[in-house]
């Protein structure tokens, strides 16, 4: 099986190769086979991409918003038309089952293009009367934006970053994760076919050092990173040197609080979606499942039955519900966390081992009960199909313990008591919350984290603030009153 792209990079409207760059092997996680061989961007290519973006951005900023919108909408339609082909490529790149990539990854990206196309022409300034003189404001693009992606939702991330950037008149240089570099190249192709002028969306491949070179370049006005908290700290600090705008979409250890009165079947289903979707490689996952003691036994026995019925296997098979982890590195990391959980005294309810398939980086859906707040499993992001179930007695206790983490990406509450639901959500320190639902992230809703989980928001009207800047213009209507 091969998924070799035309070339490694897409710069100024065309595929570009430079074999002087270090090799990046793209691995299909279900078999461990090399499906493509790419090269990292050399300094010369990074420079070309930034130069192209800088050149193209001025004209684009001067283009009517409805015209920008028309191109984005055309690109969204093309993504939908090519849905099956793109889903299969995403599956090869990430190992996620086509069951997911058909409905979640590119479709959610197309939604972002459509949404920001609709929003672009509505972005306006305001007029501030001063009784004669007045001020008006303009919302202007930032300039050249850098997008850096994680490997778990590579194409969705490329769309979520580029759609608002382009809609509001910016250019973007995007560096996908070196683990999943293929989808962003397809997006670049689609944008050009949809009529986007060359140079506005460029893709350069590479590891952290390529990202570092982009972040510190003086031509760059903004950096949007999706990645881990340690990388976020480095990138935020590097961007600060140049006083650049940032959006940081980072990791989490999000609480999902299930009260005794919740619908058992819904709570179990949500906890599974919050831990096993994409083999648990979702930043907003509810990985600390706090279950009130009255419902705990029923919850765990139903969860065990449903988890053990999950279908693992070939991600390209329609019937497969869970695929492998993205890489051997991730597999080793997740198995390490499972071993530590066992050593630290968590009770294994189900799973806890590699899945018995002949190839690939598969791990069984795993549930640990009797997890306590001090265990590694309750404190660190695992990024694999490993659920930690913790028990609690009272609402106050659940809130205090849910908030006792450096992270603040997401949180969920399951209860039939609607006033309690709102009361609890009101006290949780998390940027993205759900009541009787989990992990739904429609483009209409702002998405992002509090505390160490991030800065800024993607999606929703909130994204306008993060891809534009305000210019205020004072207009003097009378004589200048100079005291000298
Ligand atoms: P990572 O932090 O290892 O890498 C993210 C990206 O940053 C990659 O493209 C990498 O090459 C690049 N990078 C690494 N060092 C860099 C540096 N010094 N300068 C510039 N760029 C650098 O993350 P990952 O392992 O690819 O992804 C998993 C992490 O991403 C998890 O922590 C997950 O929670 C997080 N994530 C967050 C969100 C969100 O929206 N909040 C979404 C998806 C994933």
XYZ file of C-alpha atoms and ligand atoms in Angstrom:
528
model
C 0.000 0.000 0.000
C 1.425 3.386 -0.989
C 0.277 6.966 -0.441
C 3.259 8.826 -1.876
C 2.325 12.461 -2.603
C 3.612 14.276 -5.704
C 6.258 15.955 -3.524
C 6.914 16.746 0.132
C 5.941 20.411 0.206
C 3.418 22.734 -1.396
C 4.761 26.253 -1.860
C 3.483 29.171 -3.898
C 0.800 27.138 -5.624
C 2.840 24.058 -6.559
C 4.379 20.870 -5.209
C 8.063 21.286 -4.374
C 10.746 18.734 -3.492
C 14.201 19.131 -2.034
C 15.837 15.818 -1.231
C 18.525 17.597 0.778
C 16.057 17.651 3.694
C 16.141 14.811 6.271
C 13.896 11.849 5.455
C 10.446 11.476 7.023
C 8.989 7.996 6.610
C 5.200 7.894 6.765
C 4.032 4.720 8.484
C 0.598 3.090 8.222
C -0.062 2.407 11.910
C -2.168 -0.692 11.240
C 0.739 -2.570 9.658
C 3.907 -0.619 10.386
C 4.559 -0.384 6.621
C 6.187 2.683 5.082
C 3.568 4.188 2.764
C 5.401 7.352 1.750
C 8.823 8.937 2.077
C 9.058 12.692 2.465
C 11.825 15.174 3.206
C 12.010 17.916 5.799
C 12.008 21.473 4.519
C 15.459 22.973 4.157
C 16.040 26.585 5.291
C 15.821 27.652 1.624
C 12.339 26.133 1.293
C 11.133 27.640 4.565
C 12.279 30.991 3.240
C 10.484 30.429 -0.076
C 7.237 29.573 1.683
C 7.365 32.636 3.921
C 8.333 34.878 0.991
C 5.411 33.545 -1.080
C 2.982 34.073 1.796
C 4.257 37.593 2.430
C 3.960 38.513 -1.250
C 0.468 37.049 -1.696
C -1.066 38.376 1.517
C -1.257 42.071 0.610
C -3.408 41.520 -2.462
C -5.573 39.003 -0.605
C -6.225 41.453 2.227
C -7.441 43.919 -0.411
C -9.821 41.348 -1.932
C -13.516 41.732 -1.128
C -14.565 39.379 1.674
C -17.349 37.871 -0.452
C -14.791 36.897 -3.062
C -12.570 35.263 -0.464
C -15.649 33.507 0.863
C -16.602 32.159 -2.562
C -13.243 30.400 -2.895
C -13.467 28.868 0.574
C -16.984 27.625 -0.108
C -15.863 26.065 -3.382
C -13.039 24.315 -1.515
C -15.529 23.037 1.082
C -17.677 21.546 -1.693
C -14.630 19.888 -3.242
C -13.710 18.322 0.099
C -17.214 16.896 0.375
C -17.192 15.657 -3.218
C -13.916 13.827 -2.595
C -14.987 12.614 0.844
C -14.255 8.926 0.375
C -10.795 9.390 -1.157
C -9.830 11.869 1.561
C -11.190 9.646 4.340
C -9.086 6.735 3.098
C -5.960 8.879 2.961
C -6.618 10.139 6.488
C -6.987 6.541 7.632
C -3.652 5.584 6.051
C -1.969 8.619 7.608
C -3.392 8.175 11.132
C -4.640 4.595 11.456
C -8.092 5.818 12.496
C -10.965 3.680 11.190
C -12.759 4.892 8.042
C -15.913 4.736 10.153
C -14.489 7.843 11.860
C -12.545 9.557 9.097
C -15.628 9.573 6.841
C -17.700 11.525 9.348
C -15.312 13.421 11.610
C -12.019 14.550 10.114
C -12.421 16.125 6.666
C -16.174 16.759 7.097
C -15.409 18.870 10.162
C -12.712 20.642 8.136
C -15.200 21.384 5.357
C -17.586 22.780 7.963
C -14.878 25.229 9.050
C -14.301 26.434 5.486
C -18.031 26.913 5.007
C -18.540 28.599 8.367
C -15.703 31.095 8.002
C -16.708 31.780 4.412
C -20.096 32.832 5.786
C -18.560 34.889 8.571
C -15.936 36.735 6.473
C -18.244 39.334 4.890
C -19.889 40.105 8.251
C -16.675 41.242 9.952
C -16.877 45.004 10.364
C -15.600 47.744 12.622
C -17.605 50.201 14.703
C -18.208 53.927 14.830
C -17.713 55.692 18.143
C -19.314 59.155 18.315
C -17.497 61.828 20.314
C -19.941 64.696 19.763
C -18.433 66.111 16.584
C -15.183 64.274 16.267
C -15.525 60.510 16.018
C -13.551 57.301 15.942
C -14.079 54.398 13.610
C -12.399 51.032 13.843
C -11.203 48.641 11.183
C -10.693 44.917 11.673
C -7.581 44.145 9.678
C -5.797 40.869 8.972
C -2.681 40.052 10.982
C -0.509 39.151 7.974
C 1.397 35.899 7.619
C 0.214 33.248 10.082
C 2.017 30.022 10.904
C -0.027 26.921 11.697
C 1.606 23.935 13.392
C -0.400 20.740 13.712
C -0.580 17.678 15.957
C -0.942 14.167 14.541
C -4.331 13.184 15.906
C -6.622 15.249 13.620
C -4.160 16.363 10.931
C -6.580 17.464 8.219
C -9.168 18.912 10.566
C -6.432 20.961 12.253
C -5.146 22.240 8.884
C -8.702 23.335 8.003
C -9.550 24.784 11.426
C -6.448 26.991 11.264
C -6.383 27.946 7.600
C -10.107 28.645 7.164
C -10.337 31.617 9.563
C -6.845 32.814 8.609
C -7.724 32.958 4.914
C -11.314 34.127 5.368
C -10.149 37.249 7.200
C -7.372 38.136 4.731
C -4.255 36.451 6.104
C -1.820 34.035 4.465
C -0.654 30.816 6.120
C 2.396 28.605 6.183
C 1.330 25.296 7.705
C 3.614 22.651 9.152
C 1.815 19.366 9.757
C 3.033 16.914 12.353
C 5.913 14.870 10.962
C 3.913 11.775 11.995
C 0.912 12.575 9.763
C 2.074 14.839 6.922
C -0.255 13.825 4.067
C -3.644 15.505 4.535
C -2.415 19.102 4.556
C -0.880 18.636 1.090
C -4.308 17.596 -0.234
C -5.822 20.689 1.331
C -3.247 22.881 -0.417
C -4.109 21.211 -3.747
C -7.820 21.720 -3.165
C -7.422 25.394 -2.280
C -5.549 26.015 -5.551
C -8.182 24.148 -7.565
C -10.879 26.160 -5.836
C -9.213 29.353 -7.032
C -7.111 30.479 -4.072
C -4.228 32.616 -5.350
C -0.805 30.965 -5.132
C 1.214 31.623 -1.988
C -1.698 32.041 0.418
C -1.604 28.496 1.807
C 1.770 26.757 1.865
C 2.696 23.443 3.449
C 6.224 22.705 4.639
C 7.154 19.412 6.230
C 9.466 18.880 9.125
C 10.022 18.080 12.757
C 10.189 20.533 15.655
C 13.158 22.481 14.279
C 11.237 23.438 11.126
C 8.388 24.635 13.350
C 10.923 26.563 15.424
C 12.335 28.293 12.335
C 8.852 29.385 11.271
C 7.877 30.673 14.700
C 10.886 32.976 15.010
C 10.873 34.430 11.490
C 10.372 38.209 11.485
C 7.809 37.981 8.648
C 5.411 36.014 10.859
C 2.621 37.854 12.682
C 0.887 34.940 14.376
C 1.456 31.359 15.418
C -1.324 28.849 16.003
C -0.143 25.584 17.517
C -2.010 22.403 18.273
C 0.192 20.158 20.361
C 1.281 19.144 23.819
C 1.743 21.494 26.769
C 5.580 21.200 26.779
C 5.721 22.140 23.071
C 3.213 24.912 23.714
C 5.443 26.414 26.382
C 8.395 26.497 23.965
C 6.453 27.856 21.007
C 4.626 30.481 23.090
C 7.965 31.691 24.517
C 9.586 31.813 21.070
C 6.619 33.728 19.644
C 6.740 36.166 22.545
C 10.278 37.236 21.558
C 8.820 38.758 18.407
C 5.609 39.920 20.176
C 3.594 37.629 17.897
C -0.049 36.721 18.367
C -0.637 33.132 19.446
C -3.346 30.541 19.663
C -2.316 27.530 21.747
C -4.501 24.413 21.561
C -2.790 22.058 23.978
C -3.335 18.926 25.996
C -5.729 18.028 28.762
C -6.781 15.623 31.498
C -10.414 16.514 31.405
C -13.018 15.470 33.999
C -16.289 13.801 33.073
C -18.559 13.852 36.153
C -21.385 11.324 36.276
C -24.017 11.730 38.990
C -26.196 8.923 40.352
C -29.295 10.255 38.593
C -27.735 10.215 35.094
C -29.034 7.914 32.379
C -26.729 4.908 32.767
C -26.673 3.984 29.099
C -25.956 7.559 27.985
C -23.249 8.029 30.609
C -21.515 4.785 29.630
C -21.747 5.661 25.928
C -20.351 9.129 26.526
C -17.504 7.848 28.680
C -16.587 5.416 25.893
C -16.715 8.141 23.243
C -14.637 10.285 25.590
C -11.900 7.661 25.891
C -11.954 5.291 22.935
C -12.790 7.447 19.905
C -9.678 7.772 17.720
C -8.151 5.137 20.038
C -8.207 7.731 22.795
C -6.018 10.187 20.876
C -8.259 13.211 21.357
C -7.083 16.274 23.269
C -10.453 17.016 24.873
C -11.042 13.442 26.040
C -12.736 12.996 29.403
C -10.010 10.791 30.799
C -10.858 11.274 34.466
C -14.325 9.784 34.768
C -15.709 10.705 38.209
C -18.619 8.381 38.995
C -20.864 8.966 42.025
C -20.778 5.968 44.342
C -24.463 5.034 43.980
C -24.138 4.304 40.266
C -20.552 3.034 40.254
C -21.099 -0.751 40.180
C -23.804 -0.595 37.519
C -21.666 1.829 35.488
C -18.571 -0.394 35.583
C -20.381 -3.608 34.724
C -22.210 -2.048 31.758
C -18.993 -0.341 30.613
C -17.091 -3.631 30.720
C -19.678 -5.363 28.542
C -19.777 -2.585 25.973
C -15.981 -2.091 25.881
C -15.381 -5.798 25.352
C -17.787 -5.797 22.408
C -15.803 -3.163 20.524
C -14.449 -4.239 17.138
C -10.728 -3.667 16.620
C -9.062 -4.418 13.331
C -8.182 -3.208 9.852
C -9.041 0.519 9.867
C -10.010 0.346 6.181
C -12.723 -2.216 7.017
C -16.143 -0.584 7.432
C -16.885 -2.739 10.484
C -13.825 -1.651 12.479
C -14.650 0.599 15.423
C -11.185 1.206 16.829
C -7.853 1.324 15.055
C -4.262 1.308 16.279
C -2.339 4.088 17.979
C -0.538 6.390 15.599
C 3.030 5.132 16.104
C 5.310 2.696 17.894
C 6.443 5.592 20.100
C 2.855 6.264 21.173
C 2.277 2.539 21.726
C 5.277 2.322 24.063
C 4.123 5.427 25.928
C 0.570 4.123 26.420
C 1.728 0.654 27.496
C 4.037 2.380 29.991
C 1.075 4.238 31.509
C -0.924 0.991 31.724
C 1.947 -0.719 33.562
C 2.314 2.222 35.935
C -1.424 2.208 36.674
C -1.216 -1.477 37.600
C 1.858 -0.899 39.790
C 0.255 2.063 41.544
C -2.764 -0.040 42.535
C -5.522 0.901 40.069
C -7.974 -1.984 39.501
C -8.045 -3.258 35.922
C -11.666 -3.735 34.800
C -10.988 -4.635 31.189
C -8.238 -4.480 28.560
C -4.769 -3.556 29.745
C -2.808 -5.246 26.963
C -1.918 -4.965 23.304
C -4.699 -6.293 21.111
C -4.087 -9.753 19.673
C -3.741 -8.681 16.057
C -0.716 -9.710 14.065
C 0.503 -6.268 13.133
C 0.186 -2.630 14.053
C 0.102 -0.552 17.204
C -3.214 -1.770 18.664
C -4.118 -1.521 22.345
C -7.303 -2.969 23.868
C -9.907 -0.529 25.157
C -8.805 -0.323 28.768
C -10.646 0.683 31.929
C -9.133 1.147 35.377
C -11.375 1.615 38.422
C -10.544 2.760 41.974
C -8.167 5.333 40.525
C -7.145 7.969 43.055
C -6.196 11.583 42.406
C -2.517 11.074 43.160
C -2.000 8.222 40.663
C -0.063 8.980 37.486
C -3.087 7.839 35.475
C -5.174 10.613 37.031
C -2.580 13.322 36.523
C -0.915 12.862 33.117
C -2.291 12.859 29.598
C -2.021 9.301 28.231
C -3.385 9.846 24.701
C -4.518 6.270 24.277
C -7.637 4.154 24.955
C -7.207 4.120 28.720
C -10.074 5.262 30.938
C -9.555 6.136 34.603
C -12.675 5.782 36.755
C -12.624 7.626 40.096
C -15.473 7.566 42.656
C -16.934 10.491 44.569
C -19.631 11.208 47.166
C -20.691 14.848 46.911
C -21.027 17.535 44.251
C -18.583 19.866 46.050
C -16.001 17.116 46.266
C -16.321 16.310 42.555
C -15.855 19.955 41.578
C -12.802 20.453 43.789
C -11.132 17.295 42.545
C -12.042 17.957 38.904
C -10.319 21.343 39.114
C -7.199 20.040 40.872
C -5.090 19.857 37.707
C -2.844 22.181 35.711
C -5.001 21.464 32.633
C -8.310 23.128 31.743
C -9.248 22.041 28.253
C -12.650 20.380 28.613
C -15.180 18.988 31.091
C -18.507 17.186 31.089
C -21.395 16.599 33.468
C -24.054 13.888 33.290
C -27.115 14.384 35.477
C -30.896 14.564 35.155
C -30.936 17.587 37.482
C -30.701 20.565 35.165
C -29.964 23.160 37.850
C -27.150 21.026 39.201
C -25.747 20.640 35.695
C -25.453 24.402 35.228
C -24.249 24.956 38.800
C -21.423 22.453 38.365
C -20.402 23.665 34.905
C -20.282 27.199 36.322
C -17.543 26.122 38.729
C -15.423 23.952 36.447
C -12.168 25.445 35.164
C -12.377 24.320 31.546
C -12.718 26.117 28.221
C -15.011 23.631 26.479
C -17.821 21.945 28.440
C -20.702 19.587 27.802
C -23.903 18.743 29.685
C -25.287 15.252 28.975
C -23.027 15.036 25.907
C -19.300 14.733 25.318
C -16.683 15.619 22.705
C -19.054 17.228 20.227
C -17.161 20.131 18.667
C -19.299 21.850 16.037
C -17.502 24.664 14.233
C -20.137 27.120 15.475
C -18.867 26.713 19.068
C -15.600 28.258 20.278
C -13.089 25.568 21.202
C -10.046 25.891 23.436
C -8.583 25.596 26.885
C -8.055 27.401 30.149
C -4.972 27.174 32.402
C -2.082 25.164 30.863
C -4.377 23.789 28.130
C -4.143 26.868 26.003
C -4.560 30.453 24.996
C -7.138 31.751 22.535
C -10.005 29.919 20.868
C -10.589 28.245 17.545
C -13.947 28.228 15.753
C -17.073 30.246 16.419
C -17.183 34.041 16.323
C -14.302 33.952 18.824
C -11.876 33.090 16.012
C -12.389 36.543 14.484
C -10.514 38.025 17.449
C -7.611 35.680 16.897
C -7.056 36.231 13.164
C -7.656 39.987 12.953
C -6.468 43.096 14.759
C -8.244 46.363 15.460
C -7.138 49.678 14.068
C -8.867 52.721 15.549
C -9.024 55.900 13.549
C -9.726 59.260 15.207
C -11.353 61.750 12.851
C -11.019 65.425 13.795
C -13.973 67.473 12.499
C -12.978 70.895 13.882
C -9.948 73.154 14.200
C -6.865 71.802 15.990
C -6.758 73.151 19.543
C -2.989 73.579 20.193
C -1.970 75.282 23.480
C 1.174 76.778 21.925
P 3.657 17.729 19.964
O 3.605 18.818 20.950
O 4.711 16.706 20.083
O 3.842 18.327 18.488
C 2.926 19.247 17.946
C 3.549 19.951 16.759
O 4.565 20.835 17.214
C 4.226 19.014 15.760
O 3.963 19.474 14.454
C 5.709 19.172 16.083
O 6.569 18.918 15.003
C 5.752 20.632 16.470
N 6.876 21.033 17.321
C 7.539 20.282 18.237
N 8.496 21.034 18.839
C 8.431 22.274 18.300
C 9.143 23.487 18.510
N 10.122 23.575 19.417
N 8.815 24.575 17.784
C 7.808 24.511 16.885
N 7.100 23.395 16.637
C 7.403 22.277 17.330
O 2.206 17.111 19.950
P 1.700 15.782 19.218
O 2.328 14.633 19.932
O 1.861 15.921 17.749
O 0.143 15.839 19.519
C -0.435 15.386 20.687
C -0.688 16.539 21.641
O -1.469 17.532 21.012
C -1.468 16.110 22.863
O -0.924 16.710 24.012
C -2.850 16.645 22.595
O -3.624 16.875 23.733
C -2.561 17.897 21.847
N -3.713 18.301 21.042
C -4.440 19.406 21.423
C -5.562 19.788 20.707
C -6.376 20.994 21.082
O -7.092 21.501 20.252
N -6.309 21.478 22.304
C -5.944 19.047 19.589
C -5.191 17.923 19.235
C -4.070 17.563 19.967
